[in-house]
Amino acid sequence: MPELASVNGVVTPIEEATVPIEDRGYQFGDAVYEVIASYGGRLLAFEAHLQRLTRSMKALAFAPMPLDSLRGAVVGLFERAEIARAAVYLQVSRGVAPRNHAYGAAMDPQIVITVREVVEKPAELRERGAAVITVPDERWQRCDIKTVQLVPNAMAKQKALDAGAFDAIFISREGEVREGTSSNLFAVRDGCLITHPLTPNILPGITRRLVLDICRRERLTVEERIFLEDDLFAADEVFLCGTITEVLPVAAVDGQPIGDGGAGAITKRLYDGLLALAVGTG
Ligand SMILES: Cc1ncc(COP(=O)(O)O)c(C=O)c1O
């Protein structure tokens, strides 16, 4: 079960893969990406990830790329790696060119794919829930585009770990709850789920969408609306959701316990629903 990389179709072990130093992804963060998870050898919501990647490329005015070749490249590497529970990373940069802020004429996008084994989260974290901290959202105003410009996310995540927490939640200047560093967030109050609406301030998470689909199927009430940090503290349940995060209960925010501190009933139900979808029984 080798962990493999592909750079424009050249397949090597991950440690041996390299990109040219004038790749615009490397010098300008001028690249978009997706992370897709597999369960039992099956990629979850692969088409939705490809659609979002296309949207991101369009938003950055990348040269159009046939989806079939991307799809084939991902499936080819995934099958070759033979890792049943994998995280497939797919990155497309605008291309390689002499360093210049302006990108001018369309260039050939550079495609990097890696396939790695997923390290599962400890069962205790899933059962007891994660501690998170809040941080000011200092990111740019197009967080809906999934670019590799992740320094604010990386710094916020490190700040959380340094504080003994699992993750950080971005809060706007107005006190609005946005999302985690690599996840979306839901709060539950009196049986109703609340999550930030799709605006340029958050990533349109694929897992968020899957969770909303499950809610609809299970007739749970959901409000996609702006809500404030204070609403978070008053919630009965809070959870993060993302491709690698799955559905993860939040036990405390800035040291204040949420609900009774463990995974709430609705969070558990949605986690089970997501896993059922992932393994093809949902
Ligand atoms: C900032 C941010 N929000 C939300 C998500 C969750 O998105 P998805 O469910 O598509 O993984 C991610 C995933 O990496 C992310 O980076």
Tab-separated table of C-alpha atoms and ligand atoms in Angstrom:
chain	number	residue	atom	x	y	z
A	1	MET	CA	0.000	0.000	0.000
A	2	PRO	CA	2.391	2.730	-1.157
A	3	GLU	CA	1.624	6.404	-0.518
A	4	LEU	CA	1.993	7.884	-3.994
A	5	ALA	CA	2.263	11.254	-5.703
A	6	SER	CA	1.612	12.275	-9.253
A	7	VAL	CA	3.013	15.506	-10.718
A	8	ASN	CA	1.496	16.075	-14.143
A	9	GLY	CA	1.085	12.336	-14.510
A	10	VAL	CA	4.576	11.318	-13.321
A	11	VAL	CA	4.033	8.910	-10.430
A	12	THR	CA	6.572	8.513	-7.596
A	13	PRO	CA	6.591	7.871	-3.841
A	14	ILE	CA	5.437	11.102	-2.147
A	15	GLU	CA	8.872	11.969	-0.696
A	16	GLU	CA	10.419	11.925	-4.169
A	17	ALA	CA	7.889	14.182	-5.906
A	18	THR	CA	9.016	17.730	-6.771
A	19	VAL	CA	7.561	20.747	-8.560
A	20	PRO	CA	9.491	23.470	-10.427
A	21	ILE	CA	10.394	26.443	-8.203
A	22	GLU	CA	8.536	28.807	-10.512
A	23	ASP	CA	5.251	26.975	-10.081
A	24	ARG	CA	2.875	29.840	-9.271
A	25	GLY	CA	1.318	27.755	-6.519
A	26	TYR	CA	4.689	27.728	-4.753
A	27	GLN	CA	5.492	31.435	-5.255
A	28	PHE	CA	2.066	33.098	-5.110
A	29	GLY	CA	-0.297	30.588	-3.544
A	30	ASP	CA	-1.865	30.685	-7.006
A	31	ALA	CA	-3.395	27.218	-6.782
A	32	VAL	CA	-6.636	25.538	-5.802
A	33	TYR	CA	-7.137	22.162	-4.185
A	34	GLU	CA	-9.480	19.482	-2.922
A	35	VAL	CA	-9.183	16.728	-0.335
A	36	ILE	CA	-11.333	13.681	-0.986
A	37	ALA	CA	-11.713	10.818	1.475
A	38	SER	CA	-12.223	7.171	0.666
A	39	TYR	CA	-13.979	4.558	2.766
A	40	GLY	CA	-13.499	0.894	1.932
A	41	GLY	CA	-11.889	1.783	-1.381
A	42	ARG	CA	-14.692	4.126	-2.460
A	43	LEU	CA	-14.250	7.900	-2.874
A	44	LEU	CA	-16.949	9.876	-1.061
A	45	ALA	CA	-18.681	12.669	-3.011
A	46	PHE	CA	-15.950	12.659	-5.664
A	47	GLU	CA	-18.070	14.437	-8.289
A	48	ALA	CA	-19.026	17.188	-5.832
A	49	HIS	CA	-15.332	17.779	-5.099
A	50	LEU	CA	-14.548	17.976	-8.824
A	51	GLN	CA	-17.369	20.450	-9.329
A	52	ARG	CA	-16.081	22.640	-6.501
A	53	LEU	CA	-12.544	22.490	-7.926
A	54	THR	CA	-13.898	23.630	-11.292
A	55	ARG	CA	-15.704	26.488	-9.586
A	56	SER	CA	-12.499	27.516	-7.766
A	57	MET	CA	-10.483	27.426	-11.005
A	58	LYS	CA	-13.101	29.519	-12.748
A	59	ALA	CA	-13.138	32.063	-9.920
A	60	LEU	CA	-9.357	32.514	-10.345
A	61	ALA	CA	-9.605	32.628	-14.172
A	62	PHE	CA	-7.472	29.510	-14.694
A	63	ALA	CA	-7.346	27.991	-18.164
A	64	PRO	CA	-10.324	25.636	-18.491
A	65	MET	CA	-9.445	21.976	-17.987
A	66	PRO	CA	-11.367	18.899	-19.170
A	67	LEU	CA	-12.856	17.269	-16.082
A	68	ASP	CA	-12.498	13.810	-17.598
A	69	SER	CA	-8.707	13.956	-17.586
A	70	LEU	CA	-8.646	15.171	-13.963
A	71	ARG	CA	-11.093	12.480	-12.928
A	72	GLY	CA	-9.026	9.836	-14.703
A	73	ALA	CA	-5.773	11.056	-13.126
A	74	VAL	CA	-7.248	10.915	-9.610
A	75	VAL	CA	-8.882	7.523	-10.045
A	76	GLY	CA	-5.726	6.129	-11.662
A	77	LEU	CA	-3.464	7.143	-8.765
A	78	PHE	CA	-6.023	6.145	-6.137
A	79	GLU	CA	-6.381	2.662	-7.621
A	80	ARG	CA	-2.638	2.253	-7.999
A	81	ALA	CA	-2.031	3.171	-4.345
A	82	GLU	CA	-4.511	0.529	-3.141
A	83	ILE	CA	-5.240	2.384	0.099
A	84	ALA	CA	-8.813	1.658	1.135
A	85	ARG	CA	-9.053	4.488	3.683
A	86	ALA	CA	-7.255	7.276	1.895
A	87	ALA	CA	-7.047	11.042	1.785
A	88	VAL	CA	-6.607	12.048	-1.831
A	89	TYR	CA	-5.115	15.513	-2.226
A	90	LEU	CA	-5.616	17.188	-5.592
A	91	GLN	CA	-3.959	20.518	-6.306
A	92	VAL	CA	-4.071	22.512	-9.520
A	93	SER	CA	-1.823	25.544	-9.853
A	94	ARG	CA	-2.148	28.155	-12.544
A	95	GLY	CA	1.121	26.934	-14.037
A	96	VAL	CA	4.873	27.527	-14.231
A	97	ALA	CA	6.229	30.857	-15.514
A	98	PRO	CA	9.052	33.354	-14.798
A	99	ARG	CA	8.114	35.070	-11.541
A	100	ASN	CA	5.753	37.967	-12.209
A	101	HIS	CA	2.669	38.974	-10.266
A	102	ALA	CA	0.609	39.306	-13.433
A	103	TYR	CA	-0.163	36.005	-15.066
A	104	GLY	CA	-0.969	37.265	-18.568
A	105	ALA	CA	-1.824	34.648	-21.141
A	106	ALA	CA	-3.268	31.277	-20.193
A	107	MET	CA	-0.636	28.720	-19.186
A	108	ASP	CA	-0.735	24.971	-18.654
A	109	PRO	CA	-2.031	24.187	-15.148
A	110	GLN	CA	0.191	21.963	-12.976
A	111	ILE	CA	-1.590	19.000	-11.434
A	112	VAL	CA	-0.370	17.427	-8.213
A	113	ILE	CA	-2.144	14.468	-6.624
A	114	THR	CA	-1.163	12.537	-3.514
A	115	VAL	CA	-2.789	9.511	-1.913
A	116	ARG	CA	-2.146	8.903	1.780
A	117	GLU	CA	-3.598	6.700	4.459
A	118	VAL	CA	-6.047	8.531	6.767
A	119	VAL	CA	-4.991	8.585	10.401
A	120	GLU	CA	-8.269	8.031	12.270
A	121	LYS	CA	-9.095	10.335	15.171
A	122	PRO	CA	-8.962	8.749	18.639
A	123	ALA	CA	-12.320	7.290	19.693
A	124	GLU	CA	-12.109	9.341	22.882
A	125	LEU	CA	-12.045	12.613	20.901
A	126	ARG	CA	-15.129	11.489	18.958
A	127	GLU	CA	-16.980	10.521	22.127
A	128	ARG	CA	-15.953	13.290	24.497
A	129	GLY	CA	-15.710	16.046	21.915
A	130	ALA	CA	-13.011	18.528	21.017
A	131	ALA	CA	-12.008	21.752	22.725
A	132	VAL	CA	-11.807	24.747	20.400
A	133	ILE	CA	-10.720	28.353	20.751
A	134	THR	CA	-12.063	31.382	18.920
A	135	VAL	CA	-9.806	33.604	16.790
A	136	PRO	CA	-10.472	36.765	14.778
A	137	ASP	CA	-11.083	36.007	11.100
A	138	GLU	CA	-8.210	37.796	9.387
A	139	ARG	CA	-8.523	35.946	6.089
A	140	TRP	CA	-9.323	37.506	2.715
A	141	GLN	CA	-12.845	38.103	1.491
A	142	ARG	CA	-13.086	35.108	-0.874
A	143	CYS	CA	-12.989	32.221	1.570
A	144	ASP	CA	-15.480	30.465	-0.696
A	145	ILE	CA	-12.643	29.715	-3.134
A	146	LYS	CA	-10.588	26.728	-2.025
A	147	THR	CA	-7.086	28.100	-2.602
A	148	VAL	CA	-3.835	26.953	-1.031
A	149	GLN	CA	-3.427	30.359	0.655
A	150	LEU	CA	-3.834	28.798	4.063
A	151	VAL	CA	-1.381	30.709	6.292
A	152	PRO	CA	-4.129	32.266	8.478
A	153	ASN	CA	-5.702	28.803	8.843
A	154	ALA	CA	-2.339	27.235	9.670
A	155	MET	CA	-1.558	29.920	12.268
A	156	ALA	CA	-4.989	29.615	13.862
A	157	LYS	CA	-4.675	25.816	14.037
A	158	GLN	CA	-1.235	26.094	15.648
A	159	LYS	CA	-2.565	28.655	18.137
A	160	ALA	CA	-5.280	26.161	19.081
A	161	LEU	CA	-2.794	23.321	19.553
A	162	ASP	CA	-0.486	25.576	21.598
A	163	ALA	CA	-3.476	26.371	23.826
A	164	GLY	CA	-4.153	22.643	24.306
A	165	ALA	CA	-7.218	22.753	22.039
A	166	PHE	CA	-8.048	20.844	18.871
A	167	ASP	CA	-9.017	23.654	16.523
A	168	ALA	CA	-9.843	27.328	16.182
A	169	ILE	CA	-13.108	28.900	15.062
A	170	PHE	CA	-12.946	32.055	12.957
A	171	ILE	CA	-15.087	34.895	14.320
A	172	SER	CA	-15.750	38.019	12.227
A	173	ARG	CA	-15.250	41.552	13.537
A	174	GLU	CA	-18.993	41.698	14.112
A	175	GLY	CA	-18.849	38.599	16.309
A	176	GLU	CA	-20.273	36.263	13.659
A	177	VAL	CA	-19.322	32.590	13.854
A	178	ARG	CA	-17.822	31.479	10.541
A	179	GLU	CA	-16.004	28.148	10.399
A	180	GLY	CA	-13.071	26.095	11.658
A	181	THR	CA	-9.582	26.102	10.129
A	182	SER	CA	-10.474	23.113	7.934
A	183	SER	CA	-14.119	22.496	8.725
A	184	ASN	CA	-17.557	24.100	8.784
A	185	LEU	CA	-19.481	24.507	12.019
A	186	PHE	CA	-23.011	23.775	13.183
A	187	ALA	CA	-24.669	24.731	16.457
A	188	VAL	CA	-27.785	22.998	17.783
A	189	ARG	CA	-30.263	24.807	20.007
A	190	ASP	CA	-33.626	23.423	21.114
A	191	GLY	CA	-33.424	20.759	18.412
A	192	CYS	CA	-32.748	23.256	15.593
A	193	LEU	CA	-29.460	23.265	13.682
A	194	ILE	CA	-27.867	26.572	12.764
A	195	THR	CA	-24.978	27.084	10.362
A	196	HIS	CA	-23.442	30.027	8.539
A	197	PRO	CA	-25.100	30.588	5.130
A	198	LEU	CA	-23.088	30.201	1.923
A	199	THR	CA	-21.411	33.576	1.423
A	200	PRO	CA	-17.878	34.503	0.313
A	201	ASN	CA	-16.878	34.313	4.007
A	202	ILE	CA	-16.900	30.527	4.328
A	203	LEU	CA	-15.987	27.521	2.231
A	204	PRO	CA	-19.004	25.735	0.742
A	205	GLY	CA	-18.044	22.471	2.440
A	206	ILE	CA	-18.974	19.217	0.758
A	207	THR	CA	-19.501	17.595	4.172
A	208	ARG	CA	-21.666	20.563	5.182
A	209	ARG	CA	-23.821	19.791	2.176
A	210	LEU	CA	-23.960	16.067	2.991
A	211	VAL	CA	-24.955	16.923	6.576
A	212	LEU	CA	-27.711	19.233	5.273
A	213	ASP	CA	-28.952	16.410	3.028
A	214	ILE	CA	-29.090	14.043	6.005
A	215	CYS	CA	-30.938	16.680	8.052
A	216	ARG	CA	-33.502	17.076	5.297
A	217	ARG	CA	-33.972	13.312	5.066
A	218	GLU	CA	-34.322	12.976	8.832
A	219	ARG	CA	-36.609	16.009	9.015
A	220	LEU	CA	-34.351	17.976	11.304
A	221	THR	CA	-34.904	21.727	11.297
A	222	VAL	CA	-31.980	23.730	9.920
A	223	GLU	CA	-31.438	27.460	9.689
A	224	GLU	CA	-28.663	28.666	7.407
A	225	ARG	CA	-28.148	32.090	8.927
A	226	ILE	CA	-25.621	34.345	10.543
A	227	PHE	CA	-25.260	33.711	14.270
A	228	LEU	CA	-23.056	35.178	16.952
A	229	GLU	CA	-20.373	33.945	19.288
A	230	ASP	CA	-22.815	34.293	22.202
A	231	ASP	CA	-25.190	31.891	20.426
A	232	LEU	CA	-22.359	29.391	20.349
A	233	PHE	CA	-21.928	29.514	24.107
A	234	ALA	CA	-25.683	29.078	24.557
A	235	ALA	CA	-25.886	26.068	22.205
A	236	ASP	CA	-26.882	22.578	23.387
A	237	GLU	CA	-24.512	20.998	20.866
A	238	VAL	CA	-21.813	22.241	18.524
A	239	PHE	CA	-19.996	20.210	15.907
A	240	LEU	CA	-17.415	20.652	13.195
A	241	CYS	CA	-17.715	18.935	9.834
A	242	GLY	CA	-15.269	18.360	7.023
A	243	THR	CA	-13.834	15.691	4.770
A	244	ILE	CA	-11.221	14.553	7.267
A	245	THR	CA	-12.967	15.936	10.366
A	246	GLU	CA	-16.191	14.061	9.431
A	247	VAL	CA	-18.733	15.131	12.108
A	248	LEU	CA	-16.835	15.965	15.280
A	249	PRO	CA	-18.507	17.134	18.508
A	250	VAL	CA	-17.201	20.282	20.194
A	251	ALA	CA	-17.089	19.928	23.973
A	252	ALA	CA	-15.839	23.390	24.915
A	253	VAL	CA	-15.281	26.790	23.339
A	254	ASP	CA	-12.613	29.000	24.915
A	255	GLY	CA	-12.756	26.772	27.998
A	256	GLN	CA	-16.543	27.062	28.400
A	257	PRO	CA	-18.365	23.718	28.187
A	258	ILE	CA	-21.026	23.325	25.494
A	259	GLY	CA	-24.205	21.522	26.572
A	260	ASP	CA	-23.223	18.729	28.905
A	261	GLY	CA	-19.767	18.545	27.380
A	262	GLY	CA	-19.872	15.310	25.354
A	263	ALA	CA	-21.200	14.348	21.939
A	264	GLY	CA	-24.877	15.345	21.753
A	265	ALA	CA	-27.660	13.154	20.379
A	266	ILE	CA	-28.077	15.085	17.114
A	267	THR	CA	-24.317	15.210	16.513
A	268	LYS	CA	-24.130	11.427	17.008
A	269	ARG	CA	-27.034	10.875	14.652
A	270	LEU	CA	-25.413	12.986	11.941
A	271	TYR	CA	-22.048	11.273	12.398
A	272	ASP	CA	-23.734	7.899	11.963
A	273	GLY	CA	-25.634	9.231	8.932
A	274	LEU	CA	-22.421	10.482	7.327
A	275	LEU	CA	-20.620	7.182	7.897
A	276	ALA	CA	-23.567	5.291	6.427
A	277	LEU	CA	-23.356	7.477	3.312
A	278	ALA	CA	-19.607	6.961	3.153
A	279	VAL	CA	-19.761	3.188	3.274
A	280	GLY	CA	-22.735	3.080	0.941
A	281	THR	CA	-25.431	1.965	3.369
A	282	GLY	CA	-27.014	5.412	3.887
B	1	LIG	C1	-11.815	26.517	5.732
B	1	LIG	C2	-12.548	25.247	5.492
B	1	LIG	N1	-13.863	25.178	5.765
B	1	LIG	C3	-14.561	24.052	5.584
B	1	LIG	C4	-13.950	22.899	5.134
B	1	LIG	C5	-14.760	21.636	4.964
B	1	LIG	O1	-14.940	21.360	3.619
B	1	LIG	P1	-15.180	19.877	3.105
B	1	LIG	O2	-16.336	19.346	3.858
B	1	LIG	O3	-15.459	20.041	1.668
B	1	LIG	O4	-13.935	19.122	3.395
B	1	LIG	C6	-12.588	22.917	4.820
B	1	LIG	C7	-11.935	21.718	4.318
B	1	LIG	O5	-10.751	21.651	4.167
B	1	LIG	C8	-11.866	24.117	5.000
B	1	LIG	O6	-10.556	24.183	4.719
